[in-house]
mmCIF file of C-alpha atoms in Angstrom:
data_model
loop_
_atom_site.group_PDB
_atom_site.id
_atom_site.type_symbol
_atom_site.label_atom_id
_atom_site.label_comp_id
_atom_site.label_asym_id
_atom_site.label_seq_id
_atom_site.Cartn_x
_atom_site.Cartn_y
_atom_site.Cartn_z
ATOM 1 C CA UNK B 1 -58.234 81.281 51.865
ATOM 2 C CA UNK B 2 -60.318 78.293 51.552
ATOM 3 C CA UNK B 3 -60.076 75.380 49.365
ATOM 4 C CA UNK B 4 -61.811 76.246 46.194
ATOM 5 C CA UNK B 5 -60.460 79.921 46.842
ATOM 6 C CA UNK B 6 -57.195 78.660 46.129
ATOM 7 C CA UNK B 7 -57.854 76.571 43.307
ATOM 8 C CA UNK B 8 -59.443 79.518 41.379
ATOM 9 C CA UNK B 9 -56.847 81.720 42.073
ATOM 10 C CA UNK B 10 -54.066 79.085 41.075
ATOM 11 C CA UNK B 11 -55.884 78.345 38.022
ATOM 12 C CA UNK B 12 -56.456 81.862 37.367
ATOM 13 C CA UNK B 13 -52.613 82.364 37.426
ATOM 14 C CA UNK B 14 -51.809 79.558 35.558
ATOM 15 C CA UNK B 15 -54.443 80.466 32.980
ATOM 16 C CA UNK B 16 -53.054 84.292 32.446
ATOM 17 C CA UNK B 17 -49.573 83.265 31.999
ATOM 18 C CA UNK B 18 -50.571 80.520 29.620
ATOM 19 C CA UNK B 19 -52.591 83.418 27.616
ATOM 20 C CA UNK B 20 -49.961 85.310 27.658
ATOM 21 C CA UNK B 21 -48.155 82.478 25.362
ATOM 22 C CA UNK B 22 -50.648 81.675 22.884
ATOM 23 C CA UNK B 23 -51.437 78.434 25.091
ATOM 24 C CA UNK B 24 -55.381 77.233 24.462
ATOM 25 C CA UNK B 25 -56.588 75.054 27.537
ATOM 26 C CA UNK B 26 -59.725 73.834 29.054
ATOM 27 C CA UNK B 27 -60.047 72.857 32.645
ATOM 28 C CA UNK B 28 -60.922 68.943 32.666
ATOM 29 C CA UNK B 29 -60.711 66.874 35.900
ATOM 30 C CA UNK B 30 -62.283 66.689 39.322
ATOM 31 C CA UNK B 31 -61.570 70.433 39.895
ATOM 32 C CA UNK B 32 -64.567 71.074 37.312
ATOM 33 C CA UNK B 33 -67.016 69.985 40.796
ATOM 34 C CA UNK B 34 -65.421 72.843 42.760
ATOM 35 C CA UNK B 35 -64.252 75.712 40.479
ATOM 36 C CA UNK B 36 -67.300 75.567 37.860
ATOM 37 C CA UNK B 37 -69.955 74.075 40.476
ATOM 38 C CA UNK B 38 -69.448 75.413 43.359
ATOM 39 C CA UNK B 39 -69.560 72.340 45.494
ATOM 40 C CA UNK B 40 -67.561 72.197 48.319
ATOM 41 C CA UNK B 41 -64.711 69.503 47.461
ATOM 42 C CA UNK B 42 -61.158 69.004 47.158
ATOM 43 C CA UNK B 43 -59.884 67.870 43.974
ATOM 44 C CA UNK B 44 -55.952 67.209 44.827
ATOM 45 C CA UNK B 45 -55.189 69.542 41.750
ATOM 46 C CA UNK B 46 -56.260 70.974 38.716
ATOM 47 C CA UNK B 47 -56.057 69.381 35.670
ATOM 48 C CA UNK B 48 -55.550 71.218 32.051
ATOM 49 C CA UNK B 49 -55.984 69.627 28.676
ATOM 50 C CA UNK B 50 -54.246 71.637 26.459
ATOM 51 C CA UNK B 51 -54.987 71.452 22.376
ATOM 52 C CA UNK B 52 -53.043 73.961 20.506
ATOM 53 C CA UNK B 53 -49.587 73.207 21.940
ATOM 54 C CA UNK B 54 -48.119 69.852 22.670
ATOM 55 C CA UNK B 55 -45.929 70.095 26.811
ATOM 56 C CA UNK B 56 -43.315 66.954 24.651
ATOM 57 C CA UNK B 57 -42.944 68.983 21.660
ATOM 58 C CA UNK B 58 -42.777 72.499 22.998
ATOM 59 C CA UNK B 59 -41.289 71.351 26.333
ATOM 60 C CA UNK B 60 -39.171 74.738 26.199
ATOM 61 C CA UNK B 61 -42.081 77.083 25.978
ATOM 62 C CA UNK B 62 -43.644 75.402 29.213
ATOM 63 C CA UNK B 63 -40.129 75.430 30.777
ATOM 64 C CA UNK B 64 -40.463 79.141 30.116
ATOM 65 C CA UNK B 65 -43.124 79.479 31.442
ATOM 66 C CA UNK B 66 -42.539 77.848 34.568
ATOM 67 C CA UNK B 67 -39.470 79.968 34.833
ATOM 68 C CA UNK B 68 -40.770 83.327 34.205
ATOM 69 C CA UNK B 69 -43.758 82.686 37.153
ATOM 70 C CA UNK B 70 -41.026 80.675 39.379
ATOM 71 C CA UNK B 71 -43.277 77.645 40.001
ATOM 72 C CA UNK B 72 -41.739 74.166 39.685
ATOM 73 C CA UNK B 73 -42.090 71.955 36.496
ATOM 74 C CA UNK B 74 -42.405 68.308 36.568
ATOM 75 C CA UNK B 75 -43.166 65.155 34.511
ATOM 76 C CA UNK B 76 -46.172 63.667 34.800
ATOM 77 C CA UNK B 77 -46.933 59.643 34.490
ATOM 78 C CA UNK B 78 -47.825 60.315 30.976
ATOM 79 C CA UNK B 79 -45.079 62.091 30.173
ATOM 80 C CA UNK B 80 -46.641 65.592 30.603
ATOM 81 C CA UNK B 81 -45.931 68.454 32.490
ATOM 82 C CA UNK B 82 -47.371 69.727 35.344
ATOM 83 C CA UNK B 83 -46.090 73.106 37.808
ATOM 84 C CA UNK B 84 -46.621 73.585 41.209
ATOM 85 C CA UNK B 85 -47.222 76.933 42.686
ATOM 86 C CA UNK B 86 -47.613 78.514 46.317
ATOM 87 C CA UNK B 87 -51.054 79.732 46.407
ATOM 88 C CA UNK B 88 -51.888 81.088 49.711
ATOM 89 C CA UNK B 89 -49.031 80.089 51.416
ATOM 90 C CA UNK B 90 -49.821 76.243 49.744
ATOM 91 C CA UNK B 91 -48.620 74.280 47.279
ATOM 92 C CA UNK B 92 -50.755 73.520 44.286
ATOM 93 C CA UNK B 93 -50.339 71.313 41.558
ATOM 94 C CA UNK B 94 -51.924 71.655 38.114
ATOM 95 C CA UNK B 95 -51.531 69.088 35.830
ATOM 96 C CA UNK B 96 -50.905 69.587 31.600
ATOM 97 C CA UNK B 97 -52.584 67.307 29.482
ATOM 98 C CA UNK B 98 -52.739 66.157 26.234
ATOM 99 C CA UNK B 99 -54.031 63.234 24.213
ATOM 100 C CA UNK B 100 -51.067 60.898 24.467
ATOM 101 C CA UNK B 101 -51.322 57.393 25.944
ATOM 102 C CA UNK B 102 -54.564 56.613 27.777
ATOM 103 C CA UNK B 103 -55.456 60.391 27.806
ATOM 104 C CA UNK B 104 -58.205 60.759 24.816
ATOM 105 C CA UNK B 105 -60.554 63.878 25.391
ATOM 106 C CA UNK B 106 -62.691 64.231 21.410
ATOM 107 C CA UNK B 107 -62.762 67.699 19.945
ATOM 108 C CA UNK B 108 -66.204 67.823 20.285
ATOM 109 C CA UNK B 109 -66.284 67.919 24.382
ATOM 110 C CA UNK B 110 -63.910 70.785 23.809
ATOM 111 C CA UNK B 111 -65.964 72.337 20.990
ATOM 112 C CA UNK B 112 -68.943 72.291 23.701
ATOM 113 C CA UNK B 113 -66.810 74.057 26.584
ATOM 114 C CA UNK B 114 -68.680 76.619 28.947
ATOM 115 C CA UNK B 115 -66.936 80.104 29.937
ATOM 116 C CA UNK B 116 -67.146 81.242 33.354
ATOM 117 C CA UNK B 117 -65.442 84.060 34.805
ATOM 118 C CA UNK B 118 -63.401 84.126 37.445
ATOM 119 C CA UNK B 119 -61.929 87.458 39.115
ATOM 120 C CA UNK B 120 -63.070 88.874 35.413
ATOM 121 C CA UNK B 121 -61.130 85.656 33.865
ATOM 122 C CA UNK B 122 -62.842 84.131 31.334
ATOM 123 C CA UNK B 123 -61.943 80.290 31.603
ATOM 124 C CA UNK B 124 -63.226 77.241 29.839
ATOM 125 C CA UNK B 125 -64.032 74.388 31.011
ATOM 126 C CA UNK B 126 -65.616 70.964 30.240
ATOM 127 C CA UNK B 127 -69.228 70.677 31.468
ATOM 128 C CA UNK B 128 -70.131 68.137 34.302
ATOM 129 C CA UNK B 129 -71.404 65.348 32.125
ATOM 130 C CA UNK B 130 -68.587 65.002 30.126
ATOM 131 C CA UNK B 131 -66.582 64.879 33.103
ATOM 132 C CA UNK B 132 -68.369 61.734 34.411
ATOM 133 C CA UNK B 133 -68.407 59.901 30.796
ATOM 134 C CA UNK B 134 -64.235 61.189 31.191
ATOM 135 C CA UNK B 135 -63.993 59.266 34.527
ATOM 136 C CA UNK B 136 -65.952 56.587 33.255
ATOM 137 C CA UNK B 137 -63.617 55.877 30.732
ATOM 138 C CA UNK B 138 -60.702 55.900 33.020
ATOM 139 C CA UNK B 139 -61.984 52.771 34.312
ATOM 140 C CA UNK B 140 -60.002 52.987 37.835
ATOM 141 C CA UNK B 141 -61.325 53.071 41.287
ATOM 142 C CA UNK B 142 -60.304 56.655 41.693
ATOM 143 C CA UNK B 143 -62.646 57.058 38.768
ATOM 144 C CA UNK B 144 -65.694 55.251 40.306
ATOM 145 C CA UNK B 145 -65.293 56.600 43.687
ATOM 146 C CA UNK B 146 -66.366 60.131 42.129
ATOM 147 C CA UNK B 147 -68.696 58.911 39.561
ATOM 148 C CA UNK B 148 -70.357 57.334 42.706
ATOM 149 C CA UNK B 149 -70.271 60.622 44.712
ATOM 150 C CA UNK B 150 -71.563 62.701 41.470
ATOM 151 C CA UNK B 151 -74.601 60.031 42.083
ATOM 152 C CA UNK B 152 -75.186 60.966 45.461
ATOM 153 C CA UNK B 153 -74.876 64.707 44.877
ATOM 154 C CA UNK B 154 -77.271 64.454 42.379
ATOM 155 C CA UNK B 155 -79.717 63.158 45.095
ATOM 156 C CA UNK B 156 -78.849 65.951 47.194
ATOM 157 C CA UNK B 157 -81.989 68.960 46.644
ATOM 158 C CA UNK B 158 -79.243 71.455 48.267
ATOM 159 C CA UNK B 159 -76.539 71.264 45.780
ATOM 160 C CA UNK B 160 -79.079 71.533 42.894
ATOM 161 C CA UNK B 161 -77.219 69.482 40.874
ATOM 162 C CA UNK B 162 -78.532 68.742 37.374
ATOM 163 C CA UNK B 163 -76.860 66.612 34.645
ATOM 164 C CA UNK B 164 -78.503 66.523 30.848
ATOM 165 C CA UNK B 165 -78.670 62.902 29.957
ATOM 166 C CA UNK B 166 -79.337 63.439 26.373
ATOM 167 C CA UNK B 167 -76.209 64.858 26.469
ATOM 168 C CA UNK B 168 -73.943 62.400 28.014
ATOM 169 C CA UNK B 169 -75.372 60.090 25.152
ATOM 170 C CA UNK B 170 -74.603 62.280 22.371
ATOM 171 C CA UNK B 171 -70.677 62.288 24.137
ATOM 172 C CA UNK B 172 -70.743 58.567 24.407
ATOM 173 C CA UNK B 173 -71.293 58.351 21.050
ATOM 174 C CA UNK B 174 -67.529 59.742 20.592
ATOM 175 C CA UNK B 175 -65.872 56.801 22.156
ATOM 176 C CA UNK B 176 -65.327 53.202 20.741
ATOM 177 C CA UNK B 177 -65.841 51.627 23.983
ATOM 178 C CA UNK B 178 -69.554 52.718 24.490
ATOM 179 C CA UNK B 179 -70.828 49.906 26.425
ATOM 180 C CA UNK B 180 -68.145 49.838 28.941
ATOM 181 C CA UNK B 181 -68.588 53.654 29.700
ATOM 182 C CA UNK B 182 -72.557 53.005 30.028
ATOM 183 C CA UNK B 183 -71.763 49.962 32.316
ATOM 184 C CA UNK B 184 -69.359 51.745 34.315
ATOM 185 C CA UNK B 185 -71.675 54.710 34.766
ATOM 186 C CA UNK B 186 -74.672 52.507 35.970
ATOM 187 C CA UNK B 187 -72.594 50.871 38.207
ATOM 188 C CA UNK B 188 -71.848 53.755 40.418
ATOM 189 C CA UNK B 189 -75.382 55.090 40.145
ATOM 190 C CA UNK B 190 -75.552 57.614 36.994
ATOM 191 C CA UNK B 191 -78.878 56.146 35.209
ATOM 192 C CA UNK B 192 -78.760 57.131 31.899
ATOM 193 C CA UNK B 193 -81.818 55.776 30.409
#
């Protein structure tokens, strides 16, 4: 099983057993390149923001849940949870996230979601732009380092990579710190104007 391989099919686990408990989630994160793109990279994990349930207040459902599929459960640095799960004789961590702390993703990026279907799964999923304006407002080197690959990618005439720029405005507009999201985003080589 190759990387993205096993992403999709942990996510695609993860994802039916969350169904299965009322749980609305949209795949955010690096993952988004591979699983929704198709481009060949390894994200470390998967990341879900979830936004009907909250993994502090309804720790015990997401307990359950981890106990029902037998993957681990864990705490997060924010204070989330996040299971791990053997995938193809690997471990694979996916993350549960929520807007607490420095984790802010607006309504409207998940209003705008795509579906794609996986193994006749339909998943959502945050598009590519509003990934990088994400990552941009992360501020951390982590962050730049894949803004700055995004950049080259788009270069790339194999990938076929396109990001709508008219769009990454109208998400910018969301956030109070604007400039520094623009800035950051220039700096590592997504020209938005």
């Amino acid at each position: 099983m190759d990387e993205v391989e096993k992403y999709k099919a942990a996510l695609v686990e993860v994802g039916r057993a969350l169904n299965a408990h009322g749980v609305e989630y949209v795949l955010v994160g690096s993952a988004v390149l591979a699983i929704i793109y198709n481009i060949d990279y390894d994200p470390g994990d998967i990341d879900l923001f979830i936004y009907n349930k909250s993994t502090i207040i309804d720790y015990e459902l997401f307990e359950k849940i981890a106990r029902e599929n037998e993957w681990d459960i864990g705490s997060t640095g924010h204070g989330t949870i996040y299971y791990e799960l053997i995938v193809g004789g690997e471990i694979v961590r996916v993350d549960l996230l929520e807007n607490i702390l420095d984790i802010y993703i607006p309504q409207q990026i998940i209003e705008n979601s795509i579906k794609i279907k996986i193994d006749n799964f339909e998943i959502k999923s945050i598009r590519l732009e509003d990934l990088i304006v994400l990552k941009a407002k992360m501020a951390t080197k982590d962050s730049d380092d894949f803004i700055n690959l995004v950049a080259r990618m788009l270069t790339d005439p194999k990938l076929n990579l396109i990001i709508d720029k008219t769009y990454i405005k109208k998400i910018i507009d969301y956030f109070i710190d604007k400039e520094s999201i623009l800035n950051r985003l220039y700096k590592n080589g997504i020209y938005i104007d």
